[in-house]
Phi, psi and omega in degrees: 000137182286130180286164178298322179297319180290324174298316179298319178297319178297318179293322178297319178294322176296322177299317180293325175299315180300312181295321181289323176296323176301312180298319181296314181297318180293321178297326177294338180270358183303125179089347181271335179207152180300143181301317182298321179296315180299314183288330176292313180297315178298324179297318179298310183293317182293319179299315179298316182293316181293322178297319178296318179295318179296319179296317181297325182269003179070028182243023179255099183212106184269007176283115181208160180289166178297324178297313179296321179299322179298312183287327174296322178293317177299322178298317180296321177298315178297320180296313182294317180295319179297319179300316180296308185292317183292315183289327175297317177295317183299325181292344186236007179216161181302145181303315183294322179298311180297319180293321180297319179297323181292341181288354177283359187307312179302329180288314182290327178293318178297316178296315179297321179296324178289320184285321190247347183237005176070021179288148179302145183214097181265183184292329180296315179296317180300316180294321180296317179296317179299315179297318178299320180290331173297320175300320178298319179298324177292330179286311185276338177048065179300142180089357179253175181296331182284349181269128179210189183297334182286334171296321177294321178300319179296321177292322177295326177298320178298317179298320180292321177292327175297316175302316179301313186285326176293321177297322179299320181296336183267356175279134184291159180296342183292339181270121181300142182303315183291331175297319177297317180296316179297318180298319179293318178298319178294324177297317176299317179300312182294317183300310183281335173296319178294320179291331182280338185308309182281354183269166178281132178277118183269132176295148182240136177286165181301322178298318180292321177296320179298317178295321179294320177295322178296319178298316181296313179300320182293315183288325175295319176298320177300315178295320181298314178295325178299318179292319179297324179302322186289350184266352182219156171076178180264116187297332179293334175278321188281323188307317181300341181289353174297336182286353174295343176302327179291324177296315178297323179295321177297314182295309183292324178298322180285313184290315187274318187248354180071022181261134170229127188298155173299147180308322179294329177293318178296318179295314179298318178298320178297320179295318180297315180296315180298319179295318180296318179295319178295322179296317177298321178297315179296321178301318180292321182298318183269008176078020180236037177295159180306125180284158181305319184293326181291316180292321180294320181284330182288330179086295178205000000 
């Protein structure tokens, strides 16, 4: 019989498949339609689907304190900014490279929590973060031909996602996880809708519409599996399986786009993943592993 932990690990891997398929579909649309237009349409569809899911699960409740509203708003700002920087980078660099840089998130969240939230920060965490950032340098390779402004955009996306996740930690337990997710999706929709207003609306072919629908379905599926993960198993066991997203990015990047990362990128990605897994292990040891609500709200 399959244990609860193994079910949770399977659901986490399915969530990562969903998020990676979303990235792949959007990357396939690069140059076919304006980014703001794509994100606005996806935002409309994703918000509607997530709101329906939240309502069905009894987690759609926008009544919250002013304090919670502030942090939910900051989370939406981080989500929208991250979408812009990450997808702009993704459109101009290999899928695996952009995904590998995003895997530094547990490290940057731990550092941010120590700097801005007074969380304990010992030498082990400091050394792990330093090693992880060395891995990032191997991925972006500053000073080489492969380093450009889009590498910087990917790093800015990590900072924006860090803002998103730190804001999530400050939202009280009284606010349902899916309500927070729906609010962020709506924020992305409004943000990119406003940016698209003065721009020219480009017609989309059926193939492009199909890819956009696939992206929307994939990201909603990723969020759905993320929420399901939080209901079963031990999160300290399940959380490291989020790094399977990098494996899917390697496979899809090679199969769909014919990209295979530079050896230094593979080494750097391995260092980042190892550092992140060790950080999650340390969090579990000291009793501060990512709580279910934080992972569910964070998405990935």
